[in-house]
mmCIF file of C-alpha atoms in Angstrom:
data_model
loop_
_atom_site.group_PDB
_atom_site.id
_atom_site.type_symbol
_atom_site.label_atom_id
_atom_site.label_comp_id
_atom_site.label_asym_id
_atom_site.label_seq_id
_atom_site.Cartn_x
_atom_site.Cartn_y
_atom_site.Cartn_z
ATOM 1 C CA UNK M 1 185.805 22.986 115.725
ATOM 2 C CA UNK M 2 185.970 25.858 113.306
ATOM 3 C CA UNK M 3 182.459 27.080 112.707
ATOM 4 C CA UNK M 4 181.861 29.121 109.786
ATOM 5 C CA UNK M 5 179.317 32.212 109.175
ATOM 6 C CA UNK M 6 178.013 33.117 105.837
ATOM 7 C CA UNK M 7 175.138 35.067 104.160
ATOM 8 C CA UNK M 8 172.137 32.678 103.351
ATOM 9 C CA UNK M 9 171.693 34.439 99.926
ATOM 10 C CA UNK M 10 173.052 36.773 97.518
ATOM 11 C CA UNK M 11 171.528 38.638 94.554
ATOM 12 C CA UNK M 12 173.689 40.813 91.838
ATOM 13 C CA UNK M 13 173.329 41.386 87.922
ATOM 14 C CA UNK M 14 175.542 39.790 85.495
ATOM 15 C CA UNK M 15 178.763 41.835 84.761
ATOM 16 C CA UNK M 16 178.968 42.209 88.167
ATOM 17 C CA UNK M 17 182.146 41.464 91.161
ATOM 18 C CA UNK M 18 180.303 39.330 93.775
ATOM 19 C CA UNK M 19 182.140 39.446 97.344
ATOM 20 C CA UNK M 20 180.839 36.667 99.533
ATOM 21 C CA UNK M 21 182.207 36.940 103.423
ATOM 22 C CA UNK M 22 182.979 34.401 105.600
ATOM 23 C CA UNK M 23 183.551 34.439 109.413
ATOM 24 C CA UNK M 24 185.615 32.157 111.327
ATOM 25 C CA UNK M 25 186.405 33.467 114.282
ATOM 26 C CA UNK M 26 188.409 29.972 116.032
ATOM 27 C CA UNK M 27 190.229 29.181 113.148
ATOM 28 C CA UNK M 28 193.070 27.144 113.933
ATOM 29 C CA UNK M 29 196.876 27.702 113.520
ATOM 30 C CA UNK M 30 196.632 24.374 110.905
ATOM 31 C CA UNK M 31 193.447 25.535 109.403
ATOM 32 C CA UNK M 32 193.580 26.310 105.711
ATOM 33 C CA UNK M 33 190.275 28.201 103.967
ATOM 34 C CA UNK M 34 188.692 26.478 101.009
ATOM 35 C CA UNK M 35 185.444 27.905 99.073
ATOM 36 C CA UNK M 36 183.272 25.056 96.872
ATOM 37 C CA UNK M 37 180.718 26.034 94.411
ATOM 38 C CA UNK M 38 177.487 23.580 93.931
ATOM 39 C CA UNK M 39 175.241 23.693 91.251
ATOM 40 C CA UNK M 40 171.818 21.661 91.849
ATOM 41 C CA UNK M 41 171.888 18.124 91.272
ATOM 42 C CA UNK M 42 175.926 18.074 91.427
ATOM 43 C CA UNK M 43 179.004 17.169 93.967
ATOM 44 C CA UNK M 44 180.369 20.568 95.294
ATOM 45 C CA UNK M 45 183.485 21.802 92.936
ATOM 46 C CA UNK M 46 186.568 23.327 94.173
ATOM 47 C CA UNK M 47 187.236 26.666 93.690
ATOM 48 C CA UNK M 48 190.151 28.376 95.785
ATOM 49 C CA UNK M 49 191.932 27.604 98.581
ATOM 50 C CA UNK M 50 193.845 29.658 100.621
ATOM 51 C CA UNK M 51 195.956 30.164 104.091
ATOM 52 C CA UNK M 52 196.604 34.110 104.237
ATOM 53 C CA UNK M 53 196.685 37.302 102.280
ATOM 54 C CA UNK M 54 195.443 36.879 98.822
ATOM 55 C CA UNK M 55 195.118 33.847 96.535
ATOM 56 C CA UNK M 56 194.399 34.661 92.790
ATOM 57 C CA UNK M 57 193.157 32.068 90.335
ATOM 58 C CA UNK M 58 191.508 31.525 86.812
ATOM 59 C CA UNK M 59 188.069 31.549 88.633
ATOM 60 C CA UNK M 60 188.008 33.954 91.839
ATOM 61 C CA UNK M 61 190.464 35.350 94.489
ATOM 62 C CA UNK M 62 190.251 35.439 98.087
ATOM 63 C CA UNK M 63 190.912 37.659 100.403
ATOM 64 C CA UNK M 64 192.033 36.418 104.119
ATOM 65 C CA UNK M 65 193.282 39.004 106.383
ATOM 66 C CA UNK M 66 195.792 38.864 108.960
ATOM 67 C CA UNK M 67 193.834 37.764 111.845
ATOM 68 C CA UNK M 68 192.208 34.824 109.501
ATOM 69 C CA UNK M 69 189.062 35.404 111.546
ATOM 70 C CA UNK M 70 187.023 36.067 108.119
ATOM 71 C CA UNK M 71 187.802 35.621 104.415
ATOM 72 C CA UNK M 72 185.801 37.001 101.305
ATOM 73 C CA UNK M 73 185.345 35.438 98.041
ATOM 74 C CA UNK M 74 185.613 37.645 94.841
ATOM 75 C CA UNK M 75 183.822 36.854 91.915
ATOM 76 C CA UNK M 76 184.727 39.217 88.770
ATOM 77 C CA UNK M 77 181.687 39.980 86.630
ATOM 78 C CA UNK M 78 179.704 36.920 87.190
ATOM 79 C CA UNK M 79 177.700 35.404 84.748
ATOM 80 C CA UNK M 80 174.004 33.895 84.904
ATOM 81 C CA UNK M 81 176.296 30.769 84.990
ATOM 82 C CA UNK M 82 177.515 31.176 88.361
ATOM 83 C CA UNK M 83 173.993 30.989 89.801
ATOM 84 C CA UNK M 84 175.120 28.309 92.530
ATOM 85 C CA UNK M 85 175.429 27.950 95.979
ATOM 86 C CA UNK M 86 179.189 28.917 97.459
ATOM 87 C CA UNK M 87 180.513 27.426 100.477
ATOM 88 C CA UNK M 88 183.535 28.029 103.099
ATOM 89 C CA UNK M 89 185.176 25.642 104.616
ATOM 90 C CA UNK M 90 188.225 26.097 107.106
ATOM 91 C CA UNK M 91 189.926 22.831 108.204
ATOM 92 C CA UNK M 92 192.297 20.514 107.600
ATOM 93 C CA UNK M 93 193.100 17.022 106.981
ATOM 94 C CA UNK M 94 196.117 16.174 108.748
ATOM 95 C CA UNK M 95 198.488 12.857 109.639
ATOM 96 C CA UNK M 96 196.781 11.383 112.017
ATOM 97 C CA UNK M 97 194.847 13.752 113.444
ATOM 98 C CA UNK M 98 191.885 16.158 111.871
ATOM 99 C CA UNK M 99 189.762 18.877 112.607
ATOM 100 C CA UNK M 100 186.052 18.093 111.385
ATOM 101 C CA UNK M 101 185.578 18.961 107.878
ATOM 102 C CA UNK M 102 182.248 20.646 107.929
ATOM 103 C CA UNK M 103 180.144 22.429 105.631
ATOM 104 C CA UNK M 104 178.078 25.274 106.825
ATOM 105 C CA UNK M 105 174.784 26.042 105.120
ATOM 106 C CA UNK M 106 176.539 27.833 102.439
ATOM 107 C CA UNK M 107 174.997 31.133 100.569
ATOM 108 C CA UNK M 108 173.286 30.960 97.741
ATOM 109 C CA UNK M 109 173.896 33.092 94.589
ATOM 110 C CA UNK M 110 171.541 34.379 92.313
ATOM 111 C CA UNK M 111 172.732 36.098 88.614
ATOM 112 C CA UNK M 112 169.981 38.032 86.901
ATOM 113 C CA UNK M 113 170.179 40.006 83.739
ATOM 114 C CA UNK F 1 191.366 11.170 84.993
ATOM 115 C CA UNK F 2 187.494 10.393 84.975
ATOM 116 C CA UNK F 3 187.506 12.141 88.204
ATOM 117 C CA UNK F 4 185.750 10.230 91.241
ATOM 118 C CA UNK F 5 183.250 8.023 90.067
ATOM 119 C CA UNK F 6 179.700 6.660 91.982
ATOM 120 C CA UNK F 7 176.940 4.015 91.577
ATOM 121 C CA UNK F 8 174.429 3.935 91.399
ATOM 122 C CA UNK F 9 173.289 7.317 90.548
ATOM 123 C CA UNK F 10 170.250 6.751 91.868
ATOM 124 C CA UNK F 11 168.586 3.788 94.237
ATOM 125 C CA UNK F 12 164.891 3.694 95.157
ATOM 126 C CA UNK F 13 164.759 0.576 98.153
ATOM 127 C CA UNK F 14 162.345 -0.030 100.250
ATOM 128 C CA UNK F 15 162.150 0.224 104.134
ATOM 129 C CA UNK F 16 164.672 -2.749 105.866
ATOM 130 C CA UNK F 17 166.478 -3.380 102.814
ATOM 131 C CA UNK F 18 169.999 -3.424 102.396
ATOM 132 C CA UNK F 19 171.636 -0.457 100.023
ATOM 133 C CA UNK F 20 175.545 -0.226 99.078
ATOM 134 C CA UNK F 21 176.878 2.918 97.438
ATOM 135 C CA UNK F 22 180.179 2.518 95.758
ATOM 136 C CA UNK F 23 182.547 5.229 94.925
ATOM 137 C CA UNK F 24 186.182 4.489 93.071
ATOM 138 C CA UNK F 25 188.323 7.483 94.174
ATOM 139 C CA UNK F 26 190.752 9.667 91.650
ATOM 140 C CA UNK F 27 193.767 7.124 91.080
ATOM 141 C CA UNK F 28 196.786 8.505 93.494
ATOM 142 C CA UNK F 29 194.599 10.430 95.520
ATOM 143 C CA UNK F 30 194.984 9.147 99.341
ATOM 144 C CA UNK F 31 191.939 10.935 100.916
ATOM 145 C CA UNK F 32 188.518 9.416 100.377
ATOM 146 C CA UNK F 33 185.261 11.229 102.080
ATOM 147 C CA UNK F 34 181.957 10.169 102.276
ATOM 148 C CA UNK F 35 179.211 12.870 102.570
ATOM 149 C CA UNK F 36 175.507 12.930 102.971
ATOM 150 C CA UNK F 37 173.278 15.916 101.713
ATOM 151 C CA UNK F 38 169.722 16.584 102.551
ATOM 152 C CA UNK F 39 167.902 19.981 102.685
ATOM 153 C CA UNK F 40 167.291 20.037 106.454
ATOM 154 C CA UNK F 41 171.127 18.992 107.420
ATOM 155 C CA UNK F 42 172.996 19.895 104.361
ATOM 156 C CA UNK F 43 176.114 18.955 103.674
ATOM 157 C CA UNK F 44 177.309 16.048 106.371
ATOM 158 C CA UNK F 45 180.608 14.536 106.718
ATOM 159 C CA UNK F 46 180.228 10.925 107.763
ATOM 160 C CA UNK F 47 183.695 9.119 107.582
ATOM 161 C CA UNK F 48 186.999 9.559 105.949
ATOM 162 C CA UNK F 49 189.836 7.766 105.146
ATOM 163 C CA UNK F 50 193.342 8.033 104.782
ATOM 164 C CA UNK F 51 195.024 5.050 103.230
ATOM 165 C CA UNK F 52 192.414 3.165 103.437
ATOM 166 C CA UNK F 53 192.073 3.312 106.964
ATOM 167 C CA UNK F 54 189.151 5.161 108.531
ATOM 168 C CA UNK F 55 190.657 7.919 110.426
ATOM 169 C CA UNK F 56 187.108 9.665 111.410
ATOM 170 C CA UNK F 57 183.387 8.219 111.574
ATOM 171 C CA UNK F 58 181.991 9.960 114.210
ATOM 172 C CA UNK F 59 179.726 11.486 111.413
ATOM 173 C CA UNK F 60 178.291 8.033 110.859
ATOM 174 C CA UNK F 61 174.764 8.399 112.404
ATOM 175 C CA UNK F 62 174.243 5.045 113.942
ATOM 176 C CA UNK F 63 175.298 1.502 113.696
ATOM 177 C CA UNK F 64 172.955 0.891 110.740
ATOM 178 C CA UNK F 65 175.582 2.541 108.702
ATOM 179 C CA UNK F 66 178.877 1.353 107.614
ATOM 180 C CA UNK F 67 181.618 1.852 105.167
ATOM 181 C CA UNK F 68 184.670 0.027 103.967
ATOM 182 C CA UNK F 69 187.499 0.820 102.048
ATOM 183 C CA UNK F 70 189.577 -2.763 100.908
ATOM 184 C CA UNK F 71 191.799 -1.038 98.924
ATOM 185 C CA UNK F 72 193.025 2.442 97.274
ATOM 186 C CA UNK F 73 190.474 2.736 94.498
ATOM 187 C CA UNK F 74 187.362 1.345 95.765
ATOM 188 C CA UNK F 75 185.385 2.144 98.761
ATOM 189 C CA UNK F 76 181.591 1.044 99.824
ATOM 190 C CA UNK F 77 178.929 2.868 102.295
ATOM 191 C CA UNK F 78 176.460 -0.187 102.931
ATOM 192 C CA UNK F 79 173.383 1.159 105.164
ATOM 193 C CA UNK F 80 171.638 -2.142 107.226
ATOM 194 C CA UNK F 81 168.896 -1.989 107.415
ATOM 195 C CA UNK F 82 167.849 1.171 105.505
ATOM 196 C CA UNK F 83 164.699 3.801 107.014
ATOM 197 C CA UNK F 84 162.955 6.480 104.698
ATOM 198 C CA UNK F 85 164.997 8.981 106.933
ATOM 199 C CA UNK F 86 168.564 7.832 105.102
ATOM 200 C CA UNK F 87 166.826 9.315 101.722
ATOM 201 C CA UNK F 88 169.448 12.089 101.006
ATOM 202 C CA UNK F 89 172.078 12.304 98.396
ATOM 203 C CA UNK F 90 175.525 10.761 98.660
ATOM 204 C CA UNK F 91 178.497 12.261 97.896
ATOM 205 C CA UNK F 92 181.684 10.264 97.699
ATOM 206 C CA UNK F 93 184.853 12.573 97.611
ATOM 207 C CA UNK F 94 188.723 12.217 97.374
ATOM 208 C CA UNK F 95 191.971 14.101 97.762
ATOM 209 C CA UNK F 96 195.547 14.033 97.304
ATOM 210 C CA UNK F 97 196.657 16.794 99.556
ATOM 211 C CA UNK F 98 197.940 16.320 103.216
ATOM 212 C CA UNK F 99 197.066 19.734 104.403
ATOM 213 C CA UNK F 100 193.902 21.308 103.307
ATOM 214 C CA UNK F 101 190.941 20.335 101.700
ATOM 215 C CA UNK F 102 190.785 20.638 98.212
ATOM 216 C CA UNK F 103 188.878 17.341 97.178
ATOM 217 C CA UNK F 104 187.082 15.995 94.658
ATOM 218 C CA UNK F 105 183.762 15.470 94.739
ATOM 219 C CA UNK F 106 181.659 12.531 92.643
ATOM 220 C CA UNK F 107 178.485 13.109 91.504
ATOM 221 C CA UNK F 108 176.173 11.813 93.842
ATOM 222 C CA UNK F 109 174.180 9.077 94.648
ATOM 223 C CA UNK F 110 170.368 9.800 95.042
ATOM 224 C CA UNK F 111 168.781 7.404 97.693
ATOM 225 C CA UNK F 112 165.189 6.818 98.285
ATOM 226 C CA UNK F 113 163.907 4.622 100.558
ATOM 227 C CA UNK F 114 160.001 4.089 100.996
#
């Protein structure tokens, strides 16, 4: 079971790069690294997902060293908009067989002018 | 797609009385999650399946709950007989990929049960 690690809360201005860390220190060969976004009163949204090195997308990249023990979410100059609470997630859903998907507690972003 | 889809949005029941959630998964997609969200547990995996067929409920908390999946775009959590500790939000989600978890979540069903 690949337990995750993350700040409970971040603060930064808008115009800002956010880097949010995650530990995972018994990741799993199989294990692939996802990061959701939730806003209140909405289903969690998918952001980036990644295995190792770097993953670049429209939205954020993520960094996931060689060990895969931790990963860190970038954010380029955030907005008030992405006030929202980010999660990591390292699993998989496999044939057959699965490792449980779990969410930890997440950390919670907060954009202020 | 209209992306997963949930009902009700919201269900106020009282104490002993049966509650079904449905959720109708993104067509194609052969994944389909159920999740439960409160502020003490967070986010909660219950059950999944794959194909239909439930691969994992050991997040199911006790026999009171149950879910079913007949076929690929429909899938129901029935809790019998419901307690005001189920109050939580729902969360239905589904996914097309085999490794990985990038899924789709619905929007949420808000349960209250006094």
């Amino acid at each position: 079971l690949a337990k995750t690690t993350q700040p409970i809360s971040m603060d930064s201005y808008e115009g800002q790069e956010v880097n949010i860390t995650c530990s995972h220190n018994n990741i799993a060969t199989n294990d692939y690294i996802t990061w959701y976004q939730q806003f209140p009163s909405q289903g969690p949204r998918f952001i980036i997902q990644g295995y190792k090195t770097k993953v670049t997308n429209e939205v954020a990249s993520l960094f996931i060293p060689a060990d895969r023990k931790s990963s860190t979410l970038s954010l380029p100059r955030v907005s008030l908009s992405d006030t929202a609470v980010y999660y990591c997630l390292v699993g998989g859903v496999h044939q057959g067989t699965a490792s449980k998907l779990t969410f930890g507690t997440g950390t919670r972003l907060q954009v202020t002018l | 797609d209209a992306g997963v889809i949930q009902s009700p949005r919201h269900e106020v029941t009282e104490m002993g009385q049966e509650v079904t959630l449905r959720c109708k998964p993104i067509s194609g997609h052969d994944y389909l999650f159920w999740y439960r969200q409160t502020m003490m547990r967070g986010l909660e995996l219950l059950i999944y399946f794959n194909n239909n067929v439930p691969i994992d409920d050991s997040g199911m908390p006790e026999d009171r709950f149950s879910a079913k999946m007949p076929n690929a775009s429909f899938s129901t959590l029935k809790i019998q007989p419901s307690e005001p500790r189920d109050s939580a939000v729902y969360f239905c989600a589904s996914s097309s990929r085999d490794w990985g978890i990038e899924a789709f979540f619905g929007q949420g069903t808000r349960l209250t049960v006094v």
